[in-house]
Amino acid sequence: MRKLLWVLVFPVSGAFAQDSAIIRRMADDILTNGQAYNNLRILCKQAPARLSGSANAAKAVALTEAMLREAGADTVYLQPCMVPHWERGAKEEAYAVTGNGRVSLAVCALGNSVGTPATGLTASVVEVRSFDELDKLGKKGLSGRIVFLNYPMNQTLVNTFSAYSDAVRYRVMGPSAAAKYGAVGFILRTLSTSLNDFPHTGTTRYDSTMPKIPAFAVSTNDAERLHVLVAKGAVKSIFMKASCRMLPDAPSYNVIGEIRGSEHPDEVVTVGGHLDSWDLAEGAQDDGAGIVQSIEVIRALKAQGIRPARTVRAVMFMNEENGGRGGKAYSDNAVADGLQYIFGLESDNGGFTPRGFSIGAKGAQLKAFTDWAPLFEPYGVYEWRVGGGGADVDPLVRAKAVVGELLPDSQRYFDFHHAGNDVFEAVNRRELLLGAVNMTALIYLVSKYGI
Ligand SMILES: [Zn+2]
């Protein structure tokens, strides 16, 4: 309570007093009139499962183009990029055959996986916890078998993204690491910090020198069940069936909405999220939230009649999930178009309560941000971490931009990430809008002062 009074009685003084008042007005507007939550409902319900190359991804392009116009962007345009086009096909199936019958497993194919033969695939199973164990088992222990890679995310890491970074190598490289020794199928324990029945998909990458084997994720609950059965020696074989396939690359787009800078129109401040999503649900936390927050930045600046000194661009990046082609197209363009890209901010860590920002800068550039820190404290942001942006804005470093990302609370993100429960209803309206408040404040300050 004392802290609150302090903020009320002594608002930020000196050079930033006027900015403090403007940010307050923008925050009040976003928290009462913000469109981000409504836009998220429209995006999730009208264009769920926005996997690159799909009809719903194309629908999402058209929807967000309209939202950016509605938000008041001066110019809205599409930036072409070719994207990988992977299709899941029919619902996957998997079960363990035991002495007592079948134990069905909640599975989904990993993104980019090949399918099984049309009649499915049956083989004995071997459980491992690491790449080391795969190497020890070698051809003798793995040839002709299905590998069950049961590596739980590290619960002791308080930032769940650290636990994800640690575990994600098993999803990306696990199938080829198993195929190297002749394994015929791969089942990954879902990358989630919670125990539930949702298998989580996500990209896997085949090593082109190894045979491509079908790769699934199994829910954490069923991973625990399977572990107990395997440990008892009760599993005779595993059956896997999937019809997923990779199609030729397809044309798609980044969607860009811009407010032209009044004093330095050739200096560009970018804010964005990714428009594509995995196909098992609505892509609400990942990354519908970042999309609608970025559109909200445009709406909120326009609503206050702010004409930024530098050009502000909201970018809906395509294909973050299984290729990063949109981020690459945007940065390729940035390197070549003769404009100055001074900052790129990304929101792709869920629409949860904002806690801070990660900024890829040091020295005087970093100080520009930390000098502003008191302006963010009324809106719950206290952390300024030296880091970087996300997958879509990091390539902007090639164009000499400083990059950063919003850091929301991470505790619940991996309950939803790439899974069937990542739906509109999983996002809290106030948490989402508060993220947009902090993003708008940061974009406002960078567009006014530069870095
Ligand atoms: Zn994402």
Coordinates of C-alpha atoms and ligand atoms in Angstrom, one line a residue:
M1 CA 0.0 0.0 0.0
R2 CA 2.8 2.4 0.8
K3 CA 4.3 1.7 -2.5
L4 CA 1.0 2.6 -4.3
L5 CA 0.8 5.9 -2.4
W6 CA 4.3 6.7 -3.3
V7 CA 3.5 6.3 -7.0
L8 CA 0.4 8.4 -6.6
V9 CA 2.0 11.3 -4.7
F10 CA 5.3 11.3 -6.5
P11 CA 4.9 10.4 -10.1
V12 CA 8.0 9.9 -12.2
S13 CA 9.8 13.2 -12.1
G14 CA 12.1 15.1 -14.4
A15 CA 12.4 14.4 -18.1
F16 CA 9.9 11.6 -18.1
A17 CA 7.0 13.3 -16.2
Q18 CA 5.1 14.0 -19.5
D19 CA 5.8 10.4 -20.7
S20 CA 4.5 9.1 -17.4
A21 CA 1.2 10.9 -18.0
I22 CA 0.9 9.8 -21.6
I23 CA 1.6 6.2 -20.7
R24 CA -1.1 6.4 -17.9
R25 CA -3.6 7.6 -20.5
M26 CA -2.7 4.8 -22.9
A27 CA -2.8 2.2 -20.1
D28 CA -6.3 3.4 -19.0
D29 CA -7.5 3.2 -22.5
I30 CA -6.1 -0.3 -23.2
L31 CA -7.5 -1.7 -19.9
T32 CA -10.9 -0.3 -20.6
N33 CA -11.3 0.0 -24.4
G34 CA -8.6 -2.4 -25.6
Q35 CA -9.5 -4.6 -28.5
A36 CA -6.9 -7.3 -28.0
Y37 CA -9.1 -9.7 -26.2
N38 CA -12.0 -9.4 -28.7
N39 CA -9.5 -9.7 -31.6
L40 CA -8.0 -12.9 -29.9
R41 CA -11.5 -14.4 -29.8
I42 CA -12.0 -13.7 -33.5
L43 CA -8.6 -15.0 -34.5
C44 CA -8.9 -18.2 -32.4
K45 CA -12.5 -19.1 -33.3
Q46 CA -12.4 -18.1 -37.0
A47 CA -8.9 -19.2 -37.8
P48 CA -7.8 -21.9 -35.3
A49 CA -5.0 -24.4 -36.2
R50 CA -3.2 -21.8 -38.3
L51 CA -0.4 -24.1 -39.4
S52 CA 1.8 -22.7 -42.2
G53 CA 0.4 -23.4 -45.7
S54 CA -3.1 -24.3 -44.4
A55 CA -6.4 -22.7 -45.4
N56 CA -6.7 -21.3 -41.8
A57 CA -3.3 -19.6 -42.0
A58 CA -4.5 -17.8 -45.1
K59 CA -7.7 -16.9 -43.3
A60 CA -5.6 -15.5 -40.4
V61 CA -3.7 -13.3 -42.9
A62 CA -7.0 -11.8 -44.1
L63 CA -8.4 -11.4 -40.5
T64 CA -5.3 -9.6 -39.1
E65 CA -5.0 -7.4 -42.3
A66 CA -8.6 -6.2 -41.4
M67 CA -7.7 -5.8 -37.7
L68 CA -4.7 -3.6 -38.5
R69 CA -6.8 -1.3 -40.7
E70 CA -9.5 -1.2 -38.0
A71 CA -6.7 -0.3 -35.4
G72 CA -5.8 2.8 -37.5
A73 CA -2.6 1.8 -39.3
D74 CA -1.7 4.3 -42.1
T75 CA -0.6 1.5 -44.3
V76 CA -1.3 -2.2 -44.2
Y77 CA 0.4 -4.6 -46.6
L78 CA 1.5 -8.2 -47.1
Q79 CA 5.1 -9.4 -47.4
P80 CA 5.4 -12.6 -49.3
C81 CA 7.3 -15.7 -48.1
M82 CA 7.3 -19.3 -49.1
V83 CA 6.6 -21.7 -46.2
P84 CA 6.9 -25.4 -45.5
H85 CA 3.5 -27.1 -45.7
W86 CA 3.2 -30.1 -43.4
E87 CA -0.1 -31.9 -42.8
R88 CA -1.0 -34.1 -39.8
G89 CA -3.6 -36.1 -41.7
A90 CA -5.9 -38.4 -39.7
K91 CA -5.8 -38.6 -35.9
E92 CA -2.8 -40.6 -34.8
E93 CA -3.1 -43.8 -32.9
A94 CA -0.8 -45.6 -30.5
Y95 CA -1.1 -48.4 -27.9
A96 CA 1.1 -50.7 -25.9
V97 CA 0.4 -54.4 -26.3
T98 CA 0.7 -56.1 -22.9
G99 CA -0.2 -59.6 -21.6
N100 CA -3.6 -58.3 -20.6
G101 CA -4.5 -56.5 -23.9
R102 CA -4.0 -53.0 -25.2
V103 CA -3.2 -49.9 -23.2
S104 CA -4.0 -46.9 -25.4
L105 CA -1.6 -43.9 -25.4
A106 CA -2.5 -40.2 -25.9
V107 CA -0.2 -39.3 -28.7
C108 CA 0.3 -36.8 -31.6
A109 CA 2.9 -36.7 -34.3
L110 CA 5.7 -34.2 -33.9
G111 CA 5.7 -31.5 -36.6
N112 CA 7.5 -32.4 -39.8
S113 CA 7.3 -36.1 -38.9
V114 CA 6.8 -38.7 -41.7
G115 CA 3.8 -41.0 -41.4
T116 CA 3.9 -44.7 -40.7
P117 CA 2.9 -47.3 -43.3
A118 CA -0.8 -47.2 -43.9
T119 CA -1.4 -50.2 -41.7
G120 CA 0.7 -48.8 -38.9
L121 CA 4.0 -49.9 -37.3
T122 CA 4.5 -52.5 -34.6
A123 CA 7.8 -53.1 -32.8
S124 CA 9.2 -53.7 -29.4
V125 CA 10.0 -50.7 -27.2
V126 CA 13.1 -49.5 -25.4
E127 CA 12.9 -46.7 -22.9
V128 CA 15.8 -44.2 -22.5
R129 CA 16.4 -40.9 -20.6
S130 CA 19.2 -39.4 -22.6
F131 CA 21.2 -39.3 -25.8
D132 CA 24.0 -41.0 -23.8
E133 CA 21.8 -44.0 -23.2
L134 CA 21.0 -44.2 -26.9
D135 CA 24.7 -44.3 -27.6
K136 CA 25.3 -47.0 -25.0
L137 CA 22.6 -49.2 -26.4
G138 CA 23.8 -48.7 -30.0
K139 CA 22.7 -50.8 -32.9
K140 CA 22.4 -54.0 -30.9
G141 CA 20.0 -52.5 -28.5
L142 CA 18.0 -50.3 -30.8
S143 CA 17.8 -51.8 -34.3
G144 CA 14.2 -52.5 -35.3
R145 CA 12.8 -51.1 -32.1
I146 CA 10.7 -48.1 -31.1
V147 CA 12.6 -45.7 -28.8
F148 CA 10.6 -44.1 -25.9
L149 CA 12.6 -41.1 -24.8
N150 CA 11.3 -40.3 -21.3
Y151 CA 13.1 -37.1 -20.3
P152 CA 11.0 -35.0 -17.9
M153 CA 11.4 -31.2 -17.9
N154 CA 13.5 -30.1 -15.0
Q155 CA 11.1 -29.0 -12.3
T156 CA 13.8 -27.2 -10.3
L157 CA 14.3 -24.5 -12.9
V158 CA 12.0 -21.7 -11.8
N159 CA 11.9 -20.1 -15.2
T160 CA 10.2 -22.8 -17.3
F161 CA 11.8 -21.5 -20.5
S162 CA 15.1 -22.6 -19.1
A163 CA 13.7 -26.1 -18.5
Y164 CA 12.3 -26.1 -22.1
S165 CA 15.6 -25.0 -23.5
D166 CA 17.3 -27.9 -21.7
A167 CA 14.8 -30.5 -22.9
V168 CA 13.9 -29.4 -26.4
R169 CA 16.9 -31.0 -28.0
Y170 CA 15.3 -34.4 -27.5
R171 CA 12.3 -33.3 -29.6
V172 CA 14.3 -31.6 -32.3
M173 CA 17.1 -34.2 -32.7
G174 CA 15.8 -37.3 -30.9
P175 CA 14.2 -39.1 -33.9
S176 CA 17.4 -39.0 -36.0
A177 CA 19.6 -39.9 -32.9
A178 CA 17.4 -43.0 -32.6
A179 CA 17.4 -43.7 -36.3
K180 CA 21.2 -43.6 -36.4
Y181 CA 21.1 -47.0 -34.5
G182 CA 18.3 -48.5 -36.6
A183 CA 15.3 -47.6 -34.5
V184 CA 12.1 -47.6 -36.6
G185 CA 9.9 -45.3 -34.4
F186 CA 10.3 -42.6 -31.8
I187 CA 8.0 -41.6 -28.9
L188 CA 8.9 -38.5 -26.9
R189 CA 7.6 -37.7 -23.4
T190 CA 5.7 -34.5 -24.0
L191 CA 7.6 -31.3 -23.1
S192 CA 5.4 -29.9 -20.4
T193 CA 5.9 -29.0 -16.7
S194 CA 2.5 -30.4 -15.8
L195 CA 1.0 -33.9 -15.6
N196 CA -2.0 -34.2 -17.9
D197 CA -3.5 -36.0 -20.8
F198 CA -2.5 -33.6 -23.6
P199 CA 0.3 -34.6 -26.0
H200 CA 2.2 -31.5 -27.2
T201 CA 3.5 -31.3 -30.7
G202 CA 6.4 -29.1 -31.9
T203 CA 9.0 -29.2 -34.6
T204 CA 11.4 -32.1 -35.1
R205 CA 14.2 -31.9 -37.6
Y206 CA 15.5 -34.9 -39.5
D207 CA 19.2 -35.3 -40.1
S208 CA 19.3 -35.9 -43.9
T209 CA 22.0 -38.6 -43.5
M210 CA 19.6 -40.8 -41.4
P211 CA 16.4 -42.6 -42.3
K212 CA 13.3 -40.6 -41.4
I213 CA 11.3 -42.5 -38.8
P214 CA 7.8 -41.6 -37.5
A215 CA 8.0 -39.4 -34.4
F216 CA 5.3 -38.9 -31.8
A217 CA 4.8 -37.2 -28.5
V218 CA 2.9 -39.0 -25.7
S219 CA 1.2 -37.1 -22.9
T220 CA 3.0 -36.8 -19.6
N221 CA 0.4 -38.9 -17.8
D222 CA 0.8 -41.7 -20.4
A223 CA 4.5 -41.4 -20.3
E224 CA 4.4 -42.2 -16.6
R225 CA 2.1 -45.1 -17.3
L226 CA 4.2 -46.5 -20.1
H227 CA 7.3 -46.1 -17.9
V228 CA 5.7 -48.3 -15.2
L229 CA 4.7 -51.0 -17.7
V230 CA 8.1 -51.0 -19.4
A231 CA 9.9 -51.3 -16.0
K232 CA 7.7 -54.3 -15.2
G233 CA 8.6 -55.9 -18.5
A234 CA 4.9 -55.9 -19.3
V235 CA 5.1 -54.3 -22.8
K236 CA 5.4 -56.8 -25.7
S237 CA 5.2 -54.2 -28.4
I238 CA 4.0 -50.8 -29.3
F239 CA 1.7 -49.9 -32.2
M240 CA 2.0 -46.5 -33.9
K241 CA -0.1 -45.2 -36.8
A242 CA 0.0 -41.7 -38.5
S243 CA -0.6 -40.4 -42.0
C244 CA 1.2 -37.1 -41.7
R245 CA 3.2 -35.8 -44.7
M246 CA 5.3 -32.9 -46.0
L247 CA 3.9 -31.2 -49.1
P248 CA 5.8 -28.8 -51.4
D249 CA 6.4 -25.3 -50.0
A250 CA 3.4 -23.0 -50.3
P251 CA 3.1 -19.2 -50.8
S252 CA 2.2 -17.2 -47.7
Y253 CA 2.7 -13.8 -46.1
N254 CA 3.8 -11.7 -43.2
V255 CA 1.1 -9.1 -42.4
I256 CA 2.4 -5.6 -41.7
G257 CA 0.6 -2.5 -40.3
E258 CA 2.5 0.8 -40.1
I259 CA 2.2 4.3 -38.6
R260 CA 4.6 6.4 -40.5
G261 CA 7.1 8.4 -38.4
S262 CA 6.6 12.2 -38.3
E263 CA 10.3 13.2 -37.9
H264 CA 12.4 10.1 -38.9
P265 CA 10.1 8.0 -41.2
D266 CA 13.2 6.0 -42.3
E267 CA 13.8 4.7 -38.8
V268 CA 11.7 1.6 -38.1
V269 CA 10.5 0.3 -34.7
T270 CA 9.1 -3.2 -35.1
V271 CA 6.7 -5.0 -32.7
G272 CA 5.3 -8.4 -33.5
G273 CA 4.3 -12.0 -32.8
H274 CA 3.7 -15.0 -35.0
L275 CA 0.6 -15.6 -36.9
D276 CA 1.0 -19.3 -37.6
S277 CA 0.2 -21.8 -34.8
W278 CA 0.3 -25.6 -34.3
D279 CA -2.8 -27.4 -35.5
L280 CA -4.0 -29.2 -32.4
A281 CA -6.0 -26.2 -31.0
E282 CA -6.4 -22.4 -31.5
G283 CA -2.9 -21.1 -30.9
A284 CA -4.2 -18.6 -28.3
Q285 CA -1.2 -18.4 -25.9
D286 CA 1.2 -19.4 -28.7
D287 CA 1.0 -16.9 -30.3
G288 CA -2.4 -15.4 -30.9
A289 CA -1.7 -13.3 -27.7
G290 CA 1.4 -11.7 -29.3
I291 CA -0.5 -11.0 -32.5
V292 CA -3.3 -9.1 -30.8
Q293 CA -1.0 -7.3 -28.4
S294 CA 1.0 -6.0 -31.4
I295 CA -2.2 -4.8 -33.1
E296 CA -3.2 -3.2 -29.8
V297 CA 0.0 -1.1 -29.8
I298 CA -1.1 0.5 -33.1
R299 CA -4.6 1.0 -31.9
A300 CA -3.5 2.6 -28.6
L301 CA -1.1 5.0 -30.2
K302 CA -3.7 6.1 -32.6
A303 CA -6.4 6.4 -29.9
Q304 CA -4.2 9.0 -28.1
G305 CA -3.5 10.9 -31.3
I306 CA 0.2 10.1 -31.0
R307 CA 2.1 10.6 -34.2
P308 CA 5.4 8.7 -33.4
A309 CA 8.6 10.4 -34.4
R310 CA 9.9 7.1 -35.9
T311 CA 7.9 4.7 -38.0
V312 CA 6.1 2.0 -35.9
R313 CA 5.4 -1.3 -37.5
A314 CA 3.3 -4.2 -36.2
V315 CA 4.3 -7.4 -37.9
M316 CA 2.4 -10.6 -37.9
F317 CA 5.2 -13.1 -38.7
M318 CA 4.3 -16.3 -40.6
N319 CA 5.9 -19.7 -40.0
E320 CA 7.7 -19.3 -36.7
E321 CA 6.7 -22.8 -35.6
N322 CA 8.2 -25.0 -38.3
G323 CA 10.5 -22.9 -40.4
G324 CA 11.0 -19.3 -39.4
R325 CA 10.5 -18.2 -43.0
G326 CA 8.5 -15.1 -42.1
G327 CA 11.2 -13.8 -39.7
K328 CA 13.8 -14.5 -42.4
A329 CA 11.8 -12.7 -45.1
Y330 CA 11.4 -9.6 -42.9
S331 CA 15.0 -9.4 -42.0
D332 CA 16.2 -10.1 -45.6
N333 CA 14.1 -7.2 -46.6
A334 CA 15.4 -5.0 -43.7
V335 CA 19.0 -5.6 -44.7
A336 CA 18.2 -4.6 -48.3
D337 CA 15.7 -1.8 -48.2
G338 CA 17.9 1.1 -47.1
L339 CA 15.8 2.0 -43.9
Q340 CA 17.2 1.9 -40.4
Y341 CA 15.9 -0.8 -38.2
I342 CA 16.5 0.5 -34.7
F343 CA 14.4 -1.9 -32.5
G344 CA 12.4 -5.2 -32.8
L345 CA 10.2 -6.3 -29.9
E346 CA 8.5 -9.7 -29.9
S347 CA 5.8 -11.2 -27.7
D348 CA 5.8 -15.0 -28.0
N349 CA 5.9 -16.2 -24.4
G350 CA 2.2 -16.4 -23.8
G351 CA -0.4 -13.8 -22.8
F352 CA 0.3 -14.1 -19.1
T353 CA 1.0 -11.4 -16.5
P354 CA 3.9 -9.3 -17.7
R355 CA 7.0 -9.3 -15.4
G356 CA 9.7 -7.7 -17.5
F357 CA 11.6 -7.4 -20.8
S358 CA 14.6 -9.1 -22.2
I359 CA 16.8 -6.7 -24.2
G360 CA 19.7 -7.6 -26.4
A361 CA 21.8 -4.5 -25.7
K362 CA 24.7 -3.4 -23.4
G363 CA 26.4 -0.2 -22.3
A364 CA 24.7 3.1 -23.3
Q365 CA 22.1 1.3 -25.4
L366 CA 21.0 -0.8 -22.4
K367 CA 21.0 2.3 -20.2
A368 CA 18.4 3.9 -22.5
F369 CA 16.1 1.1 -21.4
T370 CA 16.9 0.9 -17.8
D371 CA 16.5 4.7 -17.4
W372 CA 12.8 4.2 -18.4
A373 CA 12.3 1.4 -15.9
P374 CA 10.4 3.5 -13.3
L375 CA 7.8 4.3 -16.0
F376 CA 6.9 0.6 -16.1
E377 CA 6.6 -0.2 -12.4
P378 CA 3.0 1.0 -12.1
Y379 CA 2.2 -1.7 -14.7
G380 CA 3.9 -4.6 -13.0
V381 CA 7.2 -4.7 -15.0
Y382 CA 10.3 -4.7 -12.8
E383 CA 12.7 -6.9 -14.6
W384 CA 15.1 -5.7 -17.4
R385 CA 17.1 -8.8 -18.4
V386 CA 20.0 -8.7 -20.7
G387 CA 19.1 -11.2 -23.3
G388 CA 17.6 -10.9 -26.8
G389 CA 14.4 -11.2 -28.7
G390 CA 12.6 -14.2 -30.0
A391 CA 12.9 -16.3 -33.1
D392 CA 11.2 -13.8 -35.4
V393 CA 13.0 -10.5 -34.4
D394 CA 16.4 -12.0 -33.6
P395 CA 17.3 -12.1 -37.3
L396 CA 16.9 -8.3 -37.3
V397 CA 20.3 -8.1 -35.6
R398 CA 21.7 -8.5 -39.1
A399 CA 20.1 -5.2 -39.9
K400 CA 21.8 -3.7 -36.8
A401 CA 18.5 -3.5 -34.8
V402 CA 18.4 -3.9 -31.0
V403 CA 16.0 -6.7 -30.2
G404 CA 13.9 -7.6 -27.2
E405 CA 11.0 -9.6 -26.0
L406 CA 8.2 -9.3 -23.4
L407 CA 8.7 -11.6 -20.4
P408 CA 5.4 -12.7 -19.0
D409 CA 5.1 -15.0 -16.0
S410 CA 6.3 -18.4 -17.2
Q411 CA 4.8 -20.8 -14.7
R412 CA 1.8 -22.0 -16.8
Y413 CA 3.0 -21.5 -20.4
F414 CA 4.1 -25.1 -20.8
D415 CA 0.6 -26.3 -19.7
F416 CA -0.7 -25.1 -23.0
H417 CA 2.3 -24.8 -25.4
H418 CA 1.6 -26.7 -28.7
A419 CA -1.2 -28.7 -27.2
G420 CA -5.0 -29.3 -27.6
N421 CA -5.8 -27.0 -24.7
D422 CA -4.2 -23.8 -26.1
V423 CA -7.6 -22.2 -26.7
F424 CA -9.0 -18.7 -26.4
E425 CA -10.5 -19.5 -23.0
A426 CA -7.0 -20.3 -21.6
V427 CA -6.1 -16.6 -21.9
N428 CA -7.0 -14.1 -19.2
R429 CA -8.3 -10.8 -20.5
R430 CA -6.5 -8.5 -17.9
E431 CA -3.2 -10.4 -18.2
L432 CA -3.3 -10.1 -21.9
L433 CA -4.1 -6.4 -21.9
L434 CA -1.5 -5.6 -19.3
G435 CA 1.1 -7.1 -21.6
A436 CA -0.2 -4.8 -24.3
V437 CA 0.1 -1.8 -22.0
N438 CA 3.8 -2.5 -21.3
M439 CA 4.5 -3.2 -25.0
T440 CA 2.8 0.0 -26.1
A441 CA 4.7 2.0 -23.5
L442 CA 8.1 0.6 -24.7
I443 CA 7.3 1.1 -28.3
Y444 CA 6.1 4.7 -27.6
L445 CA 9.4 5.5 -25.8
V446 CA 11.7 4.0 -28.4
S447 CA 9.7 5.6 -31.2
K448 CA 10.0 9.0 -29.5
Y449 CA 13.6 8.9 -28.2
G450 CA 15.4 6.3 -30.3
I451 CA 18.0 4.1 -28.6
Ligands
ZN1 ZN 5.3 -19.3 -30.4

